[in-house]
Short mmCIF file of C-alpha atoms and ligand atoms in Angstrom, two decimals:
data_model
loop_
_atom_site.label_atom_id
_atom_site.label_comp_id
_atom_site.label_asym_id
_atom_site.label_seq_id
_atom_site.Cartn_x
_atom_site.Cartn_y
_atom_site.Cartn_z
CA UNK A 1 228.89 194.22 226.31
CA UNK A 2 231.44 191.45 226.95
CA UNK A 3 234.10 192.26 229.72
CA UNK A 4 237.17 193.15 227.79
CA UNK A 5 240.50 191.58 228.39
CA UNK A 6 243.04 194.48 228.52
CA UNK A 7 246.28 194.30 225.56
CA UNK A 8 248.56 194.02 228.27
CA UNK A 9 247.20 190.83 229.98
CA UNK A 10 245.97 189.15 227.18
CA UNK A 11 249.48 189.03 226.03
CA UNK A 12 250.62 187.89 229.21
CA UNK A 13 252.13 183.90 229.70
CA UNK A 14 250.56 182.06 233.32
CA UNK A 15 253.47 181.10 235.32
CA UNK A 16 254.52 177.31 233.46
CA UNK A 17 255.75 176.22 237.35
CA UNK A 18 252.65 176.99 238.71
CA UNK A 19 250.54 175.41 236.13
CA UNK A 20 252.73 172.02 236.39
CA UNK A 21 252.45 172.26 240.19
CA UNK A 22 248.79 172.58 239.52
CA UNK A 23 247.87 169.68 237.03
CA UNK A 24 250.52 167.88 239.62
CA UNK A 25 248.30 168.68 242.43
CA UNK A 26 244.64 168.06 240.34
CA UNK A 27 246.27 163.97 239.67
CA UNK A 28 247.09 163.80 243.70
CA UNK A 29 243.99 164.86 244.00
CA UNK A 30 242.18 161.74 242.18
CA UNK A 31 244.59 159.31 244.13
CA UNK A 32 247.18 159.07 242.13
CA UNK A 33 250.64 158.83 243.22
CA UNK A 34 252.85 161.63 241.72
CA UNK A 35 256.33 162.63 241.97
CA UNK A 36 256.45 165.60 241.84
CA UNK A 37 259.44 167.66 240.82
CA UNK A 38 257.58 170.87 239.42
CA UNK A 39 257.26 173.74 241.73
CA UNK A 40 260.64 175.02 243.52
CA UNK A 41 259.57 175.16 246.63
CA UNK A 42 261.62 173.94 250.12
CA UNK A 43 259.59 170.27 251.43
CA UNK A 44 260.61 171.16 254.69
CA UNK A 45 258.46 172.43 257.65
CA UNK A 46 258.51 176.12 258.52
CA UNK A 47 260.50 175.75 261.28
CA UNK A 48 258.78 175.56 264.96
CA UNK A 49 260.54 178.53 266.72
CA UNK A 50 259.36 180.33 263.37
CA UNK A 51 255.93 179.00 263.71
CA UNK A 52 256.02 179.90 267.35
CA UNK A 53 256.88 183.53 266.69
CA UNK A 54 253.69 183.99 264.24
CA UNK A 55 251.36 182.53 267.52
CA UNK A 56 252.78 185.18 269.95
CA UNK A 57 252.49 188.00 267.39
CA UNK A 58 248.66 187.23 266.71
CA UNK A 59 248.53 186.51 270.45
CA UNK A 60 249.79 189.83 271.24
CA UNK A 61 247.25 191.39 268.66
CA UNK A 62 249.71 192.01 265.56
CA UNK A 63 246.66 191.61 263.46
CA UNK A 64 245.84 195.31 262.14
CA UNK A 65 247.90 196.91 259.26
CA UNK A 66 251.58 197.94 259.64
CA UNK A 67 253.36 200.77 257.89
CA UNK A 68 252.41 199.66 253.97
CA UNK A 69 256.43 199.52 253.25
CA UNK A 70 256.33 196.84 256.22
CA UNK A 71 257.63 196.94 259.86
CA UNK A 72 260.65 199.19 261.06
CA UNK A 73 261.80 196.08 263.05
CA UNK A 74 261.73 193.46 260.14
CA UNK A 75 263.66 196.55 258.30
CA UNK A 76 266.41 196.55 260.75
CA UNK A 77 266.82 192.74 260.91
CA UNK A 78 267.17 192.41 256.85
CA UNK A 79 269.84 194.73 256.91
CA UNK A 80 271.66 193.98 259.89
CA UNK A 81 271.67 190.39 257.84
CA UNK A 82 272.99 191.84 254.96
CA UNK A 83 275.51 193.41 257.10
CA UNK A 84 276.80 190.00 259.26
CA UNK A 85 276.90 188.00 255.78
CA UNK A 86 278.14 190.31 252.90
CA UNK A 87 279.36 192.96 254.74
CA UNK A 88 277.08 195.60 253.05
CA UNK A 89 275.78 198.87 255.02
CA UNK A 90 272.01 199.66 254.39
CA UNK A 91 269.44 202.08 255.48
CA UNK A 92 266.61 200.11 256.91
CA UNK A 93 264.46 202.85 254.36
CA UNK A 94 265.78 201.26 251.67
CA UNK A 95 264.28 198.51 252.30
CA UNK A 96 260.31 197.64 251.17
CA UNK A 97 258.95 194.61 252.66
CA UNK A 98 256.53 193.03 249.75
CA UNK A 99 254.11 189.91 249.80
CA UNK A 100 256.91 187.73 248.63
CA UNK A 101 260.03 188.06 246.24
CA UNK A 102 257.49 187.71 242.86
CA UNK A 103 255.71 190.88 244.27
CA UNK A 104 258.85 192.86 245.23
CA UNK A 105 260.00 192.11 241.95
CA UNK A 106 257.13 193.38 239.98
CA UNK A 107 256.98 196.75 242.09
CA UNK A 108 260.60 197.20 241.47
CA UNK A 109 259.88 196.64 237.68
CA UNK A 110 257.09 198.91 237.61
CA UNK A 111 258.63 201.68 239.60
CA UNK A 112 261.89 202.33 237.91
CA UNK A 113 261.15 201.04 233.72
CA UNK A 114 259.42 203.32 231.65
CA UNK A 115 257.34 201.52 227.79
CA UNK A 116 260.39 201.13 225.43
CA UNK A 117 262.98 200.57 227.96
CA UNK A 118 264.83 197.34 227.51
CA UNK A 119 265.52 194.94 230.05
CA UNK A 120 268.36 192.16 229.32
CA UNK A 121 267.37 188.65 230.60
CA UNK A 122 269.80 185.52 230.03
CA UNK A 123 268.32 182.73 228.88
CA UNK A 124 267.27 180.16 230.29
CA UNK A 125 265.40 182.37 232.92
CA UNK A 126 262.74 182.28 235.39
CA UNK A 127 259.43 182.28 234.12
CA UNK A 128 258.18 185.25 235.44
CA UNK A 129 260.98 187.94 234.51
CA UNK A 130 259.91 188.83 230.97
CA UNK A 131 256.21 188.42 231.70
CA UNK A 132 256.87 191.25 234.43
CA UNK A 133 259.13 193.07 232.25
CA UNK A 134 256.20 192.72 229.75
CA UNK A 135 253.67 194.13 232.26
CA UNK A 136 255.05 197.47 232.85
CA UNK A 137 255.30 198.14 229.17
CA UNK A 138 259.38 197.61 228.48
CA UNK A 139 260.46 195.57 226.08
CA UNK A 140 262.71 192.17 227.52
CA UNK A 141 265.87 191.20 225.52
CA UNK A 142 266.66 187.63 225.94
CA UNK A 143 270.42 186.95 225.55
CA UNK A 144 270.99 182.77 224.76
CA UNK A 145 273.45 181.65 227.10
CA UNK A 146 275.53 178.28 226.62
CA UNK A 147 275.40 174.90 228.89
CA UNK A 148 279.25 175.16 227.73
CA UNK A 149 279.34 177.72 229.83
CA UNK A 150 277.02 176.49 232.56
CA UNK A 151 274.34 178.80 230.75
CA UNK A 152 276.15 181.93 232.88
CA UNK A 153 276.16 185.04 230.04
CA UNK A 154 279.38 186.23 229.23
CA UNK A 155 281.14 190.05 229.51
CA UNK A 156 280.80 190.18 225.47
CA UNK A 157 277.92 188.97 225.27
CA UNK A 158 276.61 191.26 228.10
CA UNK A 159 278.37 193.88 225.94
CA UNK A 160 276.79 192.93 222.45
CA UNK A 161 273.37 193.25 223.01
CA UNK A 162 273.31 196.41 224.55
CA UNK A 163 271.86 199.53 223.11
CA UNK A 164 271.11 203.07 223.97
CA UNK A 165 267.25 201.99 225.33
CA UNK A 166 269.09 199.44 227.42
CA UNK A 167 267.95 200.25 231.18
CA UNK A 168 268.61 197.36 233.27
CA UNK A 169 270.36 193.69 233.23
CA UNK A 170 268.16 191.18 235.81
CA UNK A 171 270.49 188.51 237.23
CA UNK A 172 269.80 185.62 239.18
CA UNK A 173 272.42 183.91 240.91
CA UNK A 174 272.17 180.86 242.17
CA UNK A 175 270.04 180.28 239.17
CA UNK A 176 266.71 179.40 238.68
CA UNK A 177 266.36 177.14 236.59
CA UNK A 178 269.62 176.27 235.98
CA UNK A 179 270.91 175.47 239.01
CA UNK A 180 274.41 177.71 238.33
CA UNK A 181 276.23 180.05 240.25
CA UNK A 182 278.61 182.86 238.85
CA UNK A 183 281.83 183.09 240.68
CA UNK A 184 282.24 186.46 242.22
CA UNK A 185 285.17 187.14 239.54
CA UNK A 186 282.84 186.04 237.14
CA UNK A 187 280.59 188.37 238.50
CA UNK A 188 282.92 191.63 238.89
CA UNK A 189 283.71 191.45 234.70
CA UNK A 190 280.30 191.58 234.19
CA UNK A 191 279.49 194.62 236.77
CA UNK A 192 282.94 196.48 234.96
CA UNK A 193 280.76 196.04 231.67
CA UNK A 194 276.99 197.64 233.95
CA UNK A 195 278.89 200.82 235.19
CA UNK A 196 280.57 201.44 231.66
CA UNK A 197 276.94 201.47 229.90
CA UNK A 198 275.59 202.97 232.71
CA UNK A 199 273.05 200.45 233.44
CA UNK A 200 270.92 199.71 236.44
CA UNK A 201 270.82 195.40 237.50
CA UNK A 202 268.20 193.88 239.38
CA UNK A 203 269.97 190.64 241.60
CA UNK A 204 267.32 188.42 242.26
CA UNK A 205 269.56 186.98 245.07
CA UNK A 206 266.29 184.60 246.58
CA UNK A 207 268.54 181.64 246.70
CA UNK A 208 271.75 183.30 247.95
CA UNK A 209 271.97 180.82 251.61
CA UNK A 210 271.45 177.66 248.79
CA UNK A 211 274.89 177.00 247.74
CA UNK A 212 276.79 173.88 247.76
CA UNK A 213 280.77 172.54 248.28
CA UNK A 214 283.55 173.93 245.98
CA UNK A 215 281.17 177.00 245.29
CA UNK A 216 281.07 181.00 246.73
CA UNK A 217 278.56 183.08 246.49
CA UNK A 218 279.13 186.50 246.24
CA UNK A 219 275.93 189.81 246.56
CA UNK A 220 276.32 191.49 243.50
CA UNK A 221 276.71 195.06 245.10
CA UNK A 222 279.72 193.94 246.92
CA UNK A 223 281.80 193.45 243.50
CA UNK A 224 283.17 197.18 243.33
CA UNK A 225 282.57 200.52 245.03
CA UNK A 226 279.45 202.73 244.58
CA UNK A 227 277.44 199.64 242.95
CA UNK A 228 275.02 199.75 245.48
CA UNK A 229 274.08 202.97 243.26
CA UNK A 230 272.69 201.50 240.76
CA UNK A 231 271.40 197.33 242.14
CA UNK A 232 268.16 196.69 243.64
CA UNK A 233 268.31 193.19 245.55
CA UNK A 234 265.70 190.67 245.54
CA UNK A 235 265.44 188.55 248.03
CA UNK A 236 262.89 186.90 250.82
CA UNK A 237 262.25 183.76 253.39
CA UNK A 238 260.56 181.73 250.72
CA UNK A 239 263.08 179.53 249.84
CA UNK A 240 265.79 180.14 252.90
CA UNK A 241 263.89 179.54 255.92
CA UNK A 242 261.14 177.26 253.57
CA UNK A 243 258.37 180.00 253.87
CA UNK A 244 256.33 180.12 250.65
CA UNK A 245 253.14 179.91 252.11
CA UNK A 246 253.63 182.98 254.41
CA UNK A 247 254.30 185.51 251.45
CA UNK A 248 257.56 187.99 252.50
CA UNK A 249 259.60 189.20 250.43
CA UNK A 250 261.82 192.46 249.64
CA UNK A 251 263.62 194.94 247.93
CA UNK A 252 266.84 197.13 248.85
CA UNK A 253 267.32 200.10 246.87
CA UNK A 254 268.75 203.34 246.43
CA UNK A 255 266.61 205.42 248.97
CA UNK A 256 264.66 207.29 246.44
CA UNK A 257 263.75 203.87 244.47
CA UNK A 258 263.24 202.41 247.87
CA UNK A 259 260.50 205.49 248.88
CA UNK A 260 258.63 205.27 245.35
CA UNK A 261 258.36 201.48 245.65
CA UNK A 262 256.90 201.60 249.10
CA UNK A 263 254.72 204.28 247.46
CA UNK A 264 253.08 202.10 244.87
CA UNK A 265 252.40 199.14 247.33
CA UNK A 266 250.58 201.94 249.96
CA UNK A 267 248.08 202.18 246.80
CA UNK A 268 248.68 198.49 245.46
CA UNK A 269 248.57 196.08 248.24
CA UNK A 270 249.21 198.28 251.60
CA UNK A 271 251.59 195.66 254.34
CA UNK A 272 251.80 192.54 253.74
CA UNK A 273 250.87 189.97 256.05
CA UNK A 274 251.17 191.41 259.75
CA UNK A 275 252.10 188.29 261.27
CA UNK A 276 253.99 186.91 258.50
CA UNK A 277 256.39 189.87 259.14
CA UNK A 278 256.63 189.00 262.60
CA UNK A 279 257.68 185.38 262.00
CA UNK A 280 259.44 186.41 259.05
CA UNK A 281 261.81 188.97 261.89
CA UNK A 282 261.96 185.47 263.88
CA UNK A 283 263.32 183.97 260.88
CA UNK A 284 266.24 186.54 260.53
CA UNK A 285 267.59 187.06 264.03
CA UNK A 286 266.81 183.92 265.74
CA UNK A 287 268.49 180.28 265.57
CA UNK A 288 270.14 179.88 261.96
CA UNK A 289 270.82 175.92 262.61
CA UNK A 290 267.59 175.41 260.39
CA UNK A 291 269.58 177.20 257.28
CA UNK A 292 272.31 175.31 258.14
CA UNK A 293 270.46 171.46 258.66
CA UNK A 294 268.64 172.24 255.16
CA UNK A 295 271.60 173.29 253.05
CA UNK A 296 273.06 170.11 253.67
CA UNK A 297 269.87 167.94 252.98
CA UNK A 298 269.96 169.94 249.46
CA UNK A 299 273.48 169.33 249.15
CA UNK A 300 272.76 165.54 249.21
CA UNK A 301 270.17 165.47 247.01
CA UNK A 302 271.82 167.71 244.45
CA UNK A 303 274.81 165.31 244.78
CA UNK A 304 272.18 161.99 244.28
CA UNK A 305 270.37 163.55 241.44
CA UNK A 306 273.93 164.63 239.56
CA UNK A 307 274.46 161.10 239.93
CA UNK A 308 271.45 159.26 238.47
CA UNK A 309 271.05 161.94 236.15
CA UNK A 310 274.86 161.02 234.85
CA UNK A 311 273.96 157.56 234.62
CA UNK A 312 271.51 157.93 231.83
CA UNK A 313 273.58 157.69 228.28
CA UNK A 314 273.44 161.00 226.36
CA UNK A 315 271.88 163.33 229.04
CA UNK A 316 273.89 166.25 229.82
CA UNK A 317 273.33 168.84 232.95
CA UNK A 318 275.20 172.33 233.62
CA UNK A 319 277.11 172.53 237.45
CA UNK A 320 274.77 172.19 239.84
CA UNK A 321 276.56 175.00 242.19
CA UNK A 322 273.43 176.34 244.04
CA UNK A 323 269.45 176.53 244.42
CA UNK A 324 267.53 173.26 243.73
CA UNK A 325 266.81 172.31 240.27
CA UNK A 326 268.31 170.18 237.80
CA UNK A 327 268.61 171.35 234.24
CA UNK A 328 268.99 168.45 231.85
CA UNK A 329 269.52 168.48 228.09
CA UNK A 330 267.05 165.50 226.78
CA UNK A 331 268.20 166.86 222.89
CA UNK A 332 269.26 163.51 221.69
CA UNK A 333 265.73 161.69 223.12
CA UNK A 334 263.48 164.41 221.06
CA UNK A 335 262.03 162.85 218.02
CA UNK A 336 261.96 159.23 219.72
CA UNK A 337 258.66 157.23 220.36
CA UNK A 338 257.41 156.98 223.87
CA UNK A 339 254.87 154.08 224.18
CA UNK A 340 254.30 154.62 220.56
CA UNK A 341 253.74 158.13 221.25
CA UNK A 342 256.00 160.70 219.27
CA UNK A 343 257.43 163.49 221.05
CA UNK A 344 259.37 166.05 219.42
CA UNK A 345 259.23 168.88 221.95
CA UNK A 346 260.19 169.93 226.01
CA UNK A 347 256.75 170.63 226.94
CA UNK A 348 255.24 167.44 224.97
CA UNK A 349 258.18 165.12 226.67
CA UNK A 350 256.91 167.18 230.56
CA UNK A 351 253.00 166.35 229.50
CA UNK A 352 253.45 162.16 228.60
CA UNK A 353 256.02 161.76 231.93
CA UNK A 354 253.43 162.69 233.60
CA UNK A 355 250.74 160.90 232.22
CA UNK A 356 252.80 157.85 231.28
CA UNK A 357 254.81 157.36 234.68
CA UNK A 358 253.49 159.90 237.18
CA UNK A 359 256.28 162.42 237.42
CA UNK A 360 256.14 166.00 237.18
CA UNK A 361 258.41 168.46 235.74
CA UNK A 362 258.56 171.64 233.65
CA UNK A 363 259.52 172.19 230.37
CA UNK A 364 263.06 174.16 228.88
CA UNK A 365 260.36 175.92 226.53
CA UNK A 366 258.67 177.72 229.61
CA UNK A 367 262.46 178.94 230.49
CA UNK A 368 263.57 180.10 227.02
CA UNK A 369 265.57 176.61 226.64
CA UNK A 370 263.89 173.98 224.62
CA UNK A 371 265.19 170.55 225.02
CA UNK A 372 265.73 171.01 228.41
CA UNK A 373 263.85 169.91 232.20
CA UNK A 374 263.61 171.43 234.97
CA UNK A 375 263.50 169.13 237.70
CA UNK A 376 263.14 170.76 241.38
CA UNK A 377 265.24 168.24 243.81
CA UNK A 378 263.39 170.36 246.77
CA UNK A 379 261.60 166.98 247.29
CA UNK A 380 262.43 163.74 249.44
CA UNK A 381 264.57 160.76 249.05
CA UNK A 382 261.42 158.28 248.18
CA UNK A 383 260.02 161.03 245.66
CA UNK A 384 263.36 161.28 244.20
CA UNK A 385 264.61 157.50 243.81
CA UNK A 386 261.12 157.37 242.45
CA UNK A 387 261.11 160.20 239.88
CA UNK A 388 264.38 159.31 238.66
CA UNK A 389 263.78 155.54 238.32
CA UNK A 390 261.34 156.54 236.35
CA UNK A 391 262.50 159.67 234.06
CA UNK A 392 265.68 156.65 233.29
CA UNK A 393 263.39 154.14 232.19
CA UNK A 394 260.70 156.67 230.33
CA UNK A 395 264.14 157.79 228.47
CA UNK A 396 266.02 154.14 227.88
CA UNK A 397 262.76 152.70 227.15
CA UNK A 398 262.24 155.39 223.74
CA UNK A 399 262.32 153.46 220.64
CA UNK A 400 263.40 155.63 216.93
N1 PMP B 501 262.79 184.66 242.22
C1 PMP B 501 263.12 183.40 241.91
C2 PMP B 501 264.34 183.16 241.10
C3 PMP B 501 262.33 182.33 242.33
O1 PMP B 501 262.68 181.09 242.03
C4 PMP B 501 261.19 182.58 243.08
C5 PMP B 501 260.36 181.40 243.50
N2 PMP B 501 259.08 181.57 243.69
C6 PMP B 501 260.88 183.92 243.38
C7 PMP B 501 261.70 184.93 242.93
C8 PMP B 501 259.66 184.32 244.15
O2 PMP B 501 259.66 183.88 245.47
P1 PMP B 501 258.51 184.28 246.48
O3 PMP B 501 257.54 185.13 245.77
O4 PMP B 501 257.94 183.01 246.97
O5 PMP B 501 259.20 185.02 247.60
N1 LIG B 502 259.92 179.91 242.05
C1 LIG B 502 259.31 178.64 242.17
C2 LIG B 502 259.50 177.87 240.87
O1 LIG B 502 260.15 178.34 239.99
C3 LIG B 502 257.88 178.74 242.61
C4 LIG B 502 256.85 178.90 241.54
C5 LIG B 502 256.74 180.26 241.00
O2 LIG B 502 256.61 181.19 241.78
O3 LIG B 502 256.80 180.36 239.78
O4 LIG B 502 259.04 176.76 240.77
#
């Protein structure tokens, strides 16, 4: 008999950034010269005293298992960084160390939504929220935001669309994809609106050190007493300390969340990586220059790609307050021929810039935005004066 695929995963999207990154990589691969701008992930070299930490931990044999919710020391160092930067008191229990932010996401999904609960996303989003949401069985509500409005969802609209299944409102600020960052008043109307319906909010706050001039960001559990009740923060050295490969990320909870999720990963995954933990506690308590050196290389390239992007006629782009992507509305160049090839849609325009001019991106579509790019600026100057030549003339060059 064939090997069955189950409902659940059949119905399930791959991740769109991944699967960019990937035909991205297969074209590098064959020679070619890409530019790539698909995958949101930090250029930059792990840091060396980071690096250096991971050698003494295998060196001192940190190779077997650690406690499956992760190490009592990297515990204590996440929230006595919580502490120093948002003022917020956590128990280190609260906290379960998970094999990156995706995974601490989907245990926190899994451990606290039941089938039929429903889970309100703004739109655009990041891929992998309603394919999560999907997983466990609830149902995700995607609320349309406006580029008016720097695509940040509004009190009434928060307060529209809920209903009495409504369980829990994910966030993520600074946004991927958009690039946007709510302003902590911005932020406090819509926790006024959580604690009224009596809802629960995920913060994915991954990108919370990536903010830029003339912007503040604020940790949603700060924004009014006893909220800490009812958040779970998402968070991790992915994008901070440019860690992807190394796979640590967490969640802070409530203390009974906090014990089921480290629960589910003792039968899921057990620890993750032993001496990604240990460089990942390196990463926390020791030098913070690096944070500091590669904020302000993003801040320059946000501020170069706001400005070639706002030299091409009719594109338009929300704020670009935080992470590292730009969002751009290519509306007006949909239905135009490119090369003599007709392209009426996000993820057709994505497909022929690659093939016609070597630049990768990801399609609006993939985000619940169509006739919109994502383009990751977490790349270099050459890669950048490159992709942007080119996205200008691929653009100016369309015929009707
Ligand atoms: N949340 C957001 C918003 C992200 O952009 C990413 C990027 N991968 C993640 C979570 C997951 O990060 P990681 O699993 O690498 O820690
Ligand atoms: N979060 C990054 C992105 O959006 C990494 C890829 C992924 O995990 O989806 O590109």
């Amino acid at each position: 008999m064939p090997i069955k695929i189950s409902r659940i995963v059949n119905g399930l999207q791959p991740s769109a950034t991944l699967a960019m990154s990937a035909k991205a990589k297969d074209l590098k691969a064959v020679g070619k010269t890409v530019y790539d701008l698909s995958v949101g992930e930090p250029d930059f070299k792990t840091p060396i005293h980071i690096c250096a930490a991971a050698t003494a931990a295998m060196q001192a044999g940190h190779t077997h298992y650690t406690i499956a919710s992760g190490l009592p020391e990297l515990k204590k160092a996440i929230v006595e960084s919580y502490k120093k930067l948002y003022g917020i008191e956590y128990a280190p229990s609260q906290v379960v160390i998970a094999n990156g932010a995706k995974h601490a996401l989907h245990n926190s999904l899994t451990a606290t939504l039941d089938p039929g609960d429903e889970v309100l996303i703004p739109a655009p989003y990041w891929v992998s929220y309603a394919e999560l949401v999907k997983l466990t069985g609830a149902v995700p509500i995607i609320v349309q935001t406006e580029e008016s409005n720097d695509f940040k969802i509004t009190p009434e609209q928060l307060a529209a669309v809920i209903t009495p299944q409504t369980r829990m409102f994910l966030l993520c600020s600074p946004s991927n994809p958009t690039g946007s960052l709510y302003s902590p008043e911005e932020l406090e109307a819509l926790a006024k609106i959580i604690v009224k319906n009596d809802l629960i909010v995920l913060s994915d706050e991954i990108y919370d050190q990536l903010f830029y001039s003339g912007s503040k960001f604020a940790s949603f559990p700060t924004l009014l007493p006893n909220l800490q009740e009812r958040v779970i923060l998402i968070n991790g050295v992915s994008k901070t300390y440019a860690m992807t490969g190394w796979r640590v990320g967490w969640s802070i909870s409530p203390l009974k969340v906090a014990k089921k999720i480290g629960e589910l990963q003792s039968q899921e995954t057990s620890n993750p990586c032993s001496i990604s933990q240990y460089a990942a506690i390196e990463a926390l308590t020791g030098d913070q220059t690096c944070v500091a050196e590669m904020r302000a290389e993003f801040e320059k390239r946000r501020n170069y790609v706001q400005y070639r992007l706002s030299e091409i006629p009719d594109i338009t782009f929300p704020q670009m307050g935080g992470a590292f992507y730009a969002f751009f509305n290519i509306k007006s160049y949909l239905g135009r021929k490119y090369n003599g090839v007709k392209i009426d849609t996000s993820e057709q325009w994505c497909l022929e810039l690659l093939t016609q001019k070597n630049v990768a991106t990801v399609m609006g579509s993939s985000f619940g935005a169509e006739g919109y790019i994502r383009a990751s600026f977490a790349a270099n100057n050459t890669i950048l004066e490159n992709a942007f030549d080119r996205i200008r003339d691929f653009l100016t060059q369309s015929t009707s």
